[in-house]
mmCIF file of C-alpha atoms and ligand atoms in Angstrom:
data_model
loop_
_atom_site.group_PDB
_atom_site.id
_atom_site.type_symbol
_atom_site.label_atom_id
_atom_site.label_comp_id
_atom_site.label_asym_id
_atom_site.label_seq_id
_atom_site.Cartn_x
_atom_site.Cartn_y
_atom_site.Cartn_z
ATOM 1 C CA MET A 1 109.771 124.649 70.080
ATOM 2 C CA PRO A 2 110.426 121.056 71.232
ATOM 3 C CA GLN A 3 112.514 120.674 74.378
ATOM 4 C CA LEU A 4 115.498 118.386 74.741
ATOM 5 C CA VAL A 5 117.516 117.873 77.883
ATOM 6 C CA PHE A 6 121.279 117.851 77.504
ATOM 7 C CA ALA A 7 122.555 115.761 80.430
ATOM 8 C CA THR A 8 125.438 117.999 81.403
ATOM 9 C CA GLN A 9 126.340 120.594 84.011
ATOM 10 C CA ASN A 10 128.967 122.124 81.749
ATOM 11 C CA GLU A 11 127.661 125.540 80.634
ATOM 12 C CA HIS A 12 130.354 125.910 77.923
ATOM 13 C CA LYS A 13 129.228 122.711 76.223
ATOM 14 C CA THR A 14 125.570 123.716 76.639
ATOM 15 C CA GLU A 15 126.262 127.092 75.050
ATOM 16 C CA GLU A 16 127.985 125.450 72.065
ATOM 17 C CA ILE A 17 125.078 123.075 71.541
ATOM 18 C CA ARG A 18 122.435 125.799 72.035
ATOM 19 C CA ALA A 19 124.154 127.861 69.339
ATOM 20 C CA ALA A 20 124.215 124.883 66.965
ATOM 21 C CA LEU A 21 120.518 124.023 67.586
ATOM 22 C CA SER A 22 119.124 127.546 67.877
ATOM 23 C CA GLY A 23 115.651 127.865 66.427
ATOM 24 C CA GLN A 24 115.166 124.077 66.301
ATOM 25 C CA TYR A 25 115.198 122.891 69.891
ATOM 26 C CA GLU A 26 115.090 124.501 73.309
ATOM 27 C CA ILE A 27 117.982 122.928 75.201
ATOM 28 C CA LEU A 28 117.778 122.511 78.976
ATOM 29 C CA ASN A 29 120.728 121.236 80.976
ATOM 30 C CA LEU A 30 120.973 119.662 84.433
ATOM 31 C CA ASN A 31 121.443 123.093 86.045
ATOM 32 C CA ASP A 32 118.150 124.198 84.470
ATOM 33 C CA LEU A 33 116.529 121.124 86.075
ATOM 34 C CA ASP A 34 118.071 122.129 89.441
ATOM 35 C CA PHE A 35 120.064 118.903 89.555
ATOM 36 C CA SER A 36 123.299 119.604 91.369
ATOM 37 C CA GLY A 37 124.341 116.032 92.191
ATOM 38 C CA GLU A 38 126.967 114.105 90.297
ATOM 39 C CA ILE A 39 126.444 111.359 87.747
ATOM 40 C CA GLU A 40 129.553 109.258 88.158
ATOM 41 C CA GLU A 41 131.233 108.349 84.895
ATOM 42 C CA THR A 42 132.214 104.803 85.814
ATOM 43 C CA GLU A 43 132.526 103.291 82.321
ATOM 44 C CA HIS A 44 135.770 102.919 80.377
ATOM 45 C CA THR A 45 134.512 104.175 77.025
ATOM 46 C CA PHE A 46 132.967 107.440 75.818
ATOM 47 C CA ALA A 47 129.918 105.502 74.563
ATOM 48 C CA GLY A 48 129.481 103.791 77.949
ATOM 49 C CA ASN A 49 129.635 107.051 79.907
ATOM 50 C CA ALA A 50 127.381 108.955 77.499
ATOM 51 C CA SER A 51 124.780 106.158 77.705
ATOM 52 C CA LEU A 52 124.980 106.075 81.491
ATOM 53 C CA LYS A 53 124.272 109.831 81.664
ATOM 54 C CA SER A 54 121.349 109.840 79.218
ATOM 55 C CA LYS A 55 119.768 106.868 81.001
ATOM 56 C CA PHE A 56 120.084 108.655 84.340
ATOM 57 C CA VAL A 57 118.108 111.652 83.054
ATOM 58 C CA ALA A 58 115.497 109.537 81.303
ATOM 59 C CA ASP A 59 114.975 107.435 84.467
ATOM 60 C CA ASN A 60 114.846 110.384 86.867
ATOM 61 C CA PHE A 61 113.151 113.151 84.902
ATOM 62 C CA LYS A 62 111.140 111.241 82.256
ATOM 63 C CA LEU A 63 112.227 113.706 79.579
ATOM 64 C CA ASP A 64 113.707 113.287 76.081
ATOM 65 C CA CYS A 65 117.388 113.667 76.460
ATOM 66 C CA PHE A 66 120.867 113.196 75.144
ATOM 67 C CA ALA A 67 124.267 113.110 76.772
ATOM 68 C CA ASP A 68 127.768 113.292 75.440
ATOM 69 C CA ASP A 69 131.107 112.157 76.647
ATOM 70 C CA SER A 70 134.191 113.603 75.079
ATOM 71 C CA GLY A 71 137.886 113.741 75.544
ATOM 72 C CA LEU A 72 141.287 114.064 74.041
ATOM 73 C CA GLU A 73 143.264 111.011 72.880
ATOM 74 C CA LEU A 74 146.980 110.823 72.127
ATOM 75 C CA LEU A 75 148.619 107.913 70.381
ATOM 76 C CA ALA A 76 151.966 108.764 72.008
ATOM 77 C CA LEU A 77 150.300 108.349 75.419
ATOM 78 C CA ASN A 78 148.415 105.143 74.546
ATOM 79 C CA GLY A 79 145.095 106.984 74.233
ATOM 80 C CA ALA A 80 145.423 109.113 77.403
ATOM 81 C CA PRO A 81 143.920 111.269 78.761
ATOM 82 C CA GLY A 82 140.826 109.713 77.064
ATOM 83 C CA VAL A 83 137.834 109.164 79.351
ATOM 84 C CA LEU A 84 139.879 110.714 82.168
ATOM 85 C CA SER A 85 140.334 114.028 80.300
ATOM 86 C CA SER A 86 138.539 116.225 82.833
ATOM 87 C CA ARG A 87 140.315 114.509 85.763
ATOM 88 C CA TYR A 88 143.784 114.082 84.203
ATOM 89 C CA ALA A 89 145.783 116.138 86.734
ATOM 90 C CA GLY A 90 143.490 115.204 89.607
ATOM 91 C CA THR A 91 142.573 118.801 90.466
ATOM 92 C CA GLY A 92 139.615 119.324 88.131
ATOM 93 C CA ASN A 93 141.404 122.392 86.776
ATOM 94 C CA SER A 94 141.951 122.805 83.013
ATOM 95 C CA GLU A 95 145.224 124.715 83.386
ATOM 96 C CA ASP A 96 146.647 121.847 85.462
ATOM 97 C CA ASN A 97 145.403 119.277 82.931
ATOM 98 C CA MET A 98 147.087 121.140 80.066
ATOM 99 C CA ASP A 99 150.315 121.615 82.043
ATOM 100 C CA LEU A 100 150.487 117.890 82.830
ATOM 101 C CA LEU A 101 149.838 116.939 79.210
ATOM 102 C CA LEU A 102 152.541 119.334 77.970
ATOM 103 C CA LYS A 103 154.961 117.854 80.517
ATOM 104 C CA ASN A 104 154.134 114.261 79.538
ATOM 105 C CA LEU A 105 154.730 115.122 75.883
ATOM 106 C CA GLU A 106 158.116 116.798 76.406
ATOM 107 C CA GLU A 107 160.092 113.680 75.360
ATOM 108 C CA LYS A 108 157.677 112.592 72.609
ATOM 109 C CA THR A 109 158.071 113.317 68.919
ATOM 110 C CA ASP A 110 154.506 112.367 67.968
ATOM 111 C CA ARG A 111 152.244 115.219 69.143
ATOM 112 C CA SER A 112 149.245 114.181 67.064
ATOM 113 C CA ALA A 113 145.957 114.143 68.974
ATOM 114 C CA ARG A 114 142.266 113.770 68.420
ATOM 115 C CA PHE A 115 139.193 115.029 70.179
ATOM 116 C CA LYS A 116 136.364 112.544 70.211
ATOM 117 C CA THR A 117 132.714 112.892 71.219
ATOM 118 C CA VAL A 118 130.095 110.197 71.508
ATOM 119 C CA ILE A 119 126.482 111.324 71.946
ATOM 120 C CA SER A 120 123.858 108.993 73.361
ATOM 121 C CA LEU A 121 120.307 109.988 72.423
ATOM 122 C CA LEU A 122 117.407 108.206 74.081
ATOM 123 C CA HIS A 123 114.626 108.294 71.567
ATOM 124 C CA ASN A 124 111.429 106.292 72.065
ATOM 125 C CA GLY A 125 113.234 104.134 74.578
ATOM 126 C CA GLU A 126 116.076 103.281 72.222
ATOM 127 C CA ASN A 127 119.684 104.346 72.629
ATOM 128 C CA HIS A 128 121.240 105.851 69.487
ATOM 129 C CA LEU A 129 124.970 106.647 69.398
ATOM 130 C CA PHE A 130 126.613 109.356 67.254
ATOM 131 C CA GLU A 131 130.370 109.861 67.031
ATOM 132 C CA GLY A 132 132.468 112.867 66.006
ATOM 133 C CA ILE A 133 136.260 113.077 65.692
ATOM 134 C CA ILE A 134 138.632 115.922 64.887
ATOM 135 C CA ASN A 135 142.346 115.341 64.346
ATOM 136 C CA GLY A 136 145.049 117.820 65.244
ATOM 137 C CA THR A 137 148.293 118.376 67.117
ATOM 138 C CA ILE A 138 149.255 119.534 70.584
ATOM 139 C CA ARG A 139 151.163 122.821 70.607
ATOM 140 C CA THR A 140 154.225 123.202 72.834
ATOM 141 C CA GLU A 141 152.675 126.269 74.528
ATOM 142 C CA LYS A 142 149.167 127.496 75.253
ATOM 143 C CA ALA A 143 147.607 130.038 72.896
ATOM 144 C CA GLY A 144 144.216 131.750 73.105
ATOM 145 C CA ARG A 145 141.722 132.402 75.877
ATOM 146 C CA LYS A 146 138.395 131.266 74.424
ATOM 147 C CA GLY A 147 136.750 127.865 74.833
ATOM 148 C CA PHE A 148 137.526 125.491 77.690
ATOM 149 C CA GLY A 149 139.357 122.307 78.630
ATOM 150 C CA TYR A 150 142.332 121.618 76.354
ATOM 151 C CA ASP A 151 141.360 124.203 73.699
ATOM 152 C CA ALA A 152 144.447 126.388 74.249
ATOM 153 C CA ILE A 153 146.874 123.615 73.246
ATOM 154 C CA PHE A 154 144.875 121.853 70.501
ATOM 155 C CA GLN A 155 145.477 122.949 66.912
ATOM 156 C CA PRO A 156 143.124 121.252 64.447
ATOM 157 C CA ASP A 157 144.659 119.912 61.204
ATOM 158 C CA GLY A 158 144.497 122.463 58.381
ATOM 159 C CA TYR A 159 144.591 125.464 60.763
ATOM 160 C CA ASP A 160 147.409 127.512 62.261
ATOM 161 C CA ILE A 161 145.445 128.592 65.334
ATOM 162 C CA THR A 162 144.242 126.677 68.392
ATOM 163 C CA PHE A 163 140.608 126.021 69.310
ATOM 164 C CA ALA A 164 141.008 128.703 72.012
ATOM 165 C CA GLU A 165 141.881 131.298 69.365
ATOM 166 C CA MET A 166 138.746 130.552 67.330
ATOM 167 C CA THR A 167 135.353 132.138 67.833
ATOM 168 C CA MET A 168 132.677 129.750 69.065
ATOM 169 C CA GLU A 169 131.102 129.901 65.588
ATOM 170 C CA GLU A 170 134.373 128.800 63.946
ATOM 171 C CA LYS A 171 134.925 125.995 66.455
ATOM 172 C CA ASN A 172 131.296 124.909 66.113
ATOM 173 C CA LYS A 173 131.755 124.324 62.385
ATOM 174 C CA ILE A 174 134.495 121.746 62.795
ATOM 175 C CA SER A 175 134.610 120.408 66.356
ATOM 176 C CA HIS A 176 134.200 116.783 67.405
ATOM 177 C CA ARG A 177 131.039 117.753 69.312
ATOM 178 C CA ALA A 178 129.638 119.631 66.324
ATOM 179 C CA LEU A 179 130.241 116.621 64.046
ATOM 180 C CA ALA A 180 128.523 114.200 66.431
ATOM 181 C CA LEU A 181 125.733 116.709 66.957
ATOM 182 C CA LYS A 182 125.176 117.096 63.222
ATOM 183 C CA LYS A 183 124.672 113.337 62.974
ATOM 184 C CA MET A 184 122.125 113.493 65.816
ATOM 185 C CA ILE A 185 120.284 116.426 64.212
ATOM 186 C CA ASP A 186 120.097 114.622 60.846
ATOM 187 C CA PHE A 187 118.642 111.622 62.681
ATOM 188 C CA LEU A 188 116.070 113.770 64.543
ATOM 189 C CA LYS A 189 115.039 115.508 61.317
ATOM 190 C CA GLN A 190 114.319 112.155 59.686
ATOM 191 C CA LYS A 191 112.132 111.195 62.636
ATOM 192 C CA ARG A 192 110.015 114.361 62.678
HETATM 193 P P1 ITT B 201 129.885 116.765 81.745
HETATM 194 O O1 ITT B 201 130.411 115.399 82.140
HETATM 195 O O2 ITT B 201 129.075 117.436 82.829
HETATM 196 O O3 ITT B 201 129.149 116.742 80.453
HETATM 197 P P2 ITT B 201 132.676 117.447 81.273
HETATM 198 O O4 ITT B 201 133.410 118.739 81.475
HETATM 199 O O5 ITT B 201 133.139 116.260 82.059
HETATM 200 O O6 ITT B 201 131.137 117.758 81.495
HETATM 201 P P3 ITT B 201 133.182 115.818 78.874
HETATM 202 O O7 ITT B 201 133.059 114.593 79.701
HETATM 203 O O8 ITT B 201 132.465 115.859 77.592
HETATM 204 O O9 ITT B 201 132.767 117.135 79.734
HETATM 205 O O10 ITT B 201 134.670 116.115 78.504
HETATM 206 C C1 ITT B 201 135.707 115.699 79.342
HETATM 207 C C2 ITT B 201 136.839 116.662 79.268
HETATM 208 O O11 ITT B 201 137.447 116.592 77.960
HETATM 209 C C3 ITT B 201 136.477 118.129 79.468
HETATM 210 O O12 ITT B 201 136.372 118.481 80.841
HETATM 211 C C4 ITT B 201 137.649 118.817 78.778
HETATM 212 O O13 ITT B 201 138.779 118.808 79.599
HETATM 213 C C5 ITT B 201 137.907 117.868 77.587
HETATM 214 N N1 ITT B 201 137.130 118.368 76.408
HETATM 215 C C6 ITT B 201 136.022 117.826 75.866
HETATM 216 N N2 ITT B 201 135.588 118.561 74.827
HETATM 217 C C7 ITT B 201 136.446 119.592 74.709
HETATM 218 C C8 ITT B 201 136.540 120.704 73.853
HETATM 219 O O14 ITT B 201 135.658 120.952 72.901
HETATM 220 N N3 ITT B 201 137.557 121.550 74.024
HETATM 221 C C9 ITT B 201 138.470 121.360 74.988
HETATM 222 N N4 ITT B 201 138.447 120.359 75.857
HETATM 223 C C10 ITT B 201 137.449 119.467 75.729
#
C-alpha cells in the first residue's frame, strides 16, 4: 500500500482520515515519524497554514505528504474563532474553547456557523489545495462525548444531533474534513 504522511500530531484527525482512506493508503502522522516539535501556524488563512505544514514535512522528511488546517467560523463573530480555533481561550483546552464561544454568543441571535478545512497536498513538487465546508448552528449547551474540539456544540444543518453525538462513521460522511479529503482522493485516483 502506498504511504502518505499526514502532517499532524492530532490523533483524532489521523484516526478520522485513516478510516476514510483504509485499504487505499497507509497514513503516517508526525508522531509516527517521532517528530515532537511544533510547526508554528503563523499564516492568517487556513490555506496558508496548511501549505506551511505540508512544506515543512516535504522539506524535512522528503516524503509525500498532505496537511490540513481547519476551524470554526461564525458570521456573528466576524469569522472567529477561525484560524485561532484551537487557541481561542488561550489554554489549549477544548472545554474552555467551547465555554468561551458559548459565552461570546450569549447576546447574539445569529448562531449559524461553519466548519472549514483546507488540505494542502504536495504532489510532484506542486501544491494542490482542496476545501471542504459544512454549515450548521451552535447549540446553547454541549451535547455528546465523541469527537473532539467544538464537536459537542456544533449541530450540522439537516440533523438534530451534534457532531459529538454521531459515530465517527456518521461524521466522516459529512464533515468538512471528509469533504476536502474526498476531493484529494479523487485527485489522487486520477493521477494513479
Ligand atoms: P494540527 O495543527 O496538529 O493538525 P489541530 O488540533 O490544531 O491539529 P486544526 O488546525 O485542523 O487541528 O484545527 C484547529 C481547531 O479547530 C481544532 O483544535 C479544533 O478545536 C477545531 N476543529 C477542527 N476540526 C474539527 C472537528 O472536526 N470537530 C471539532 N472541532 C474541530
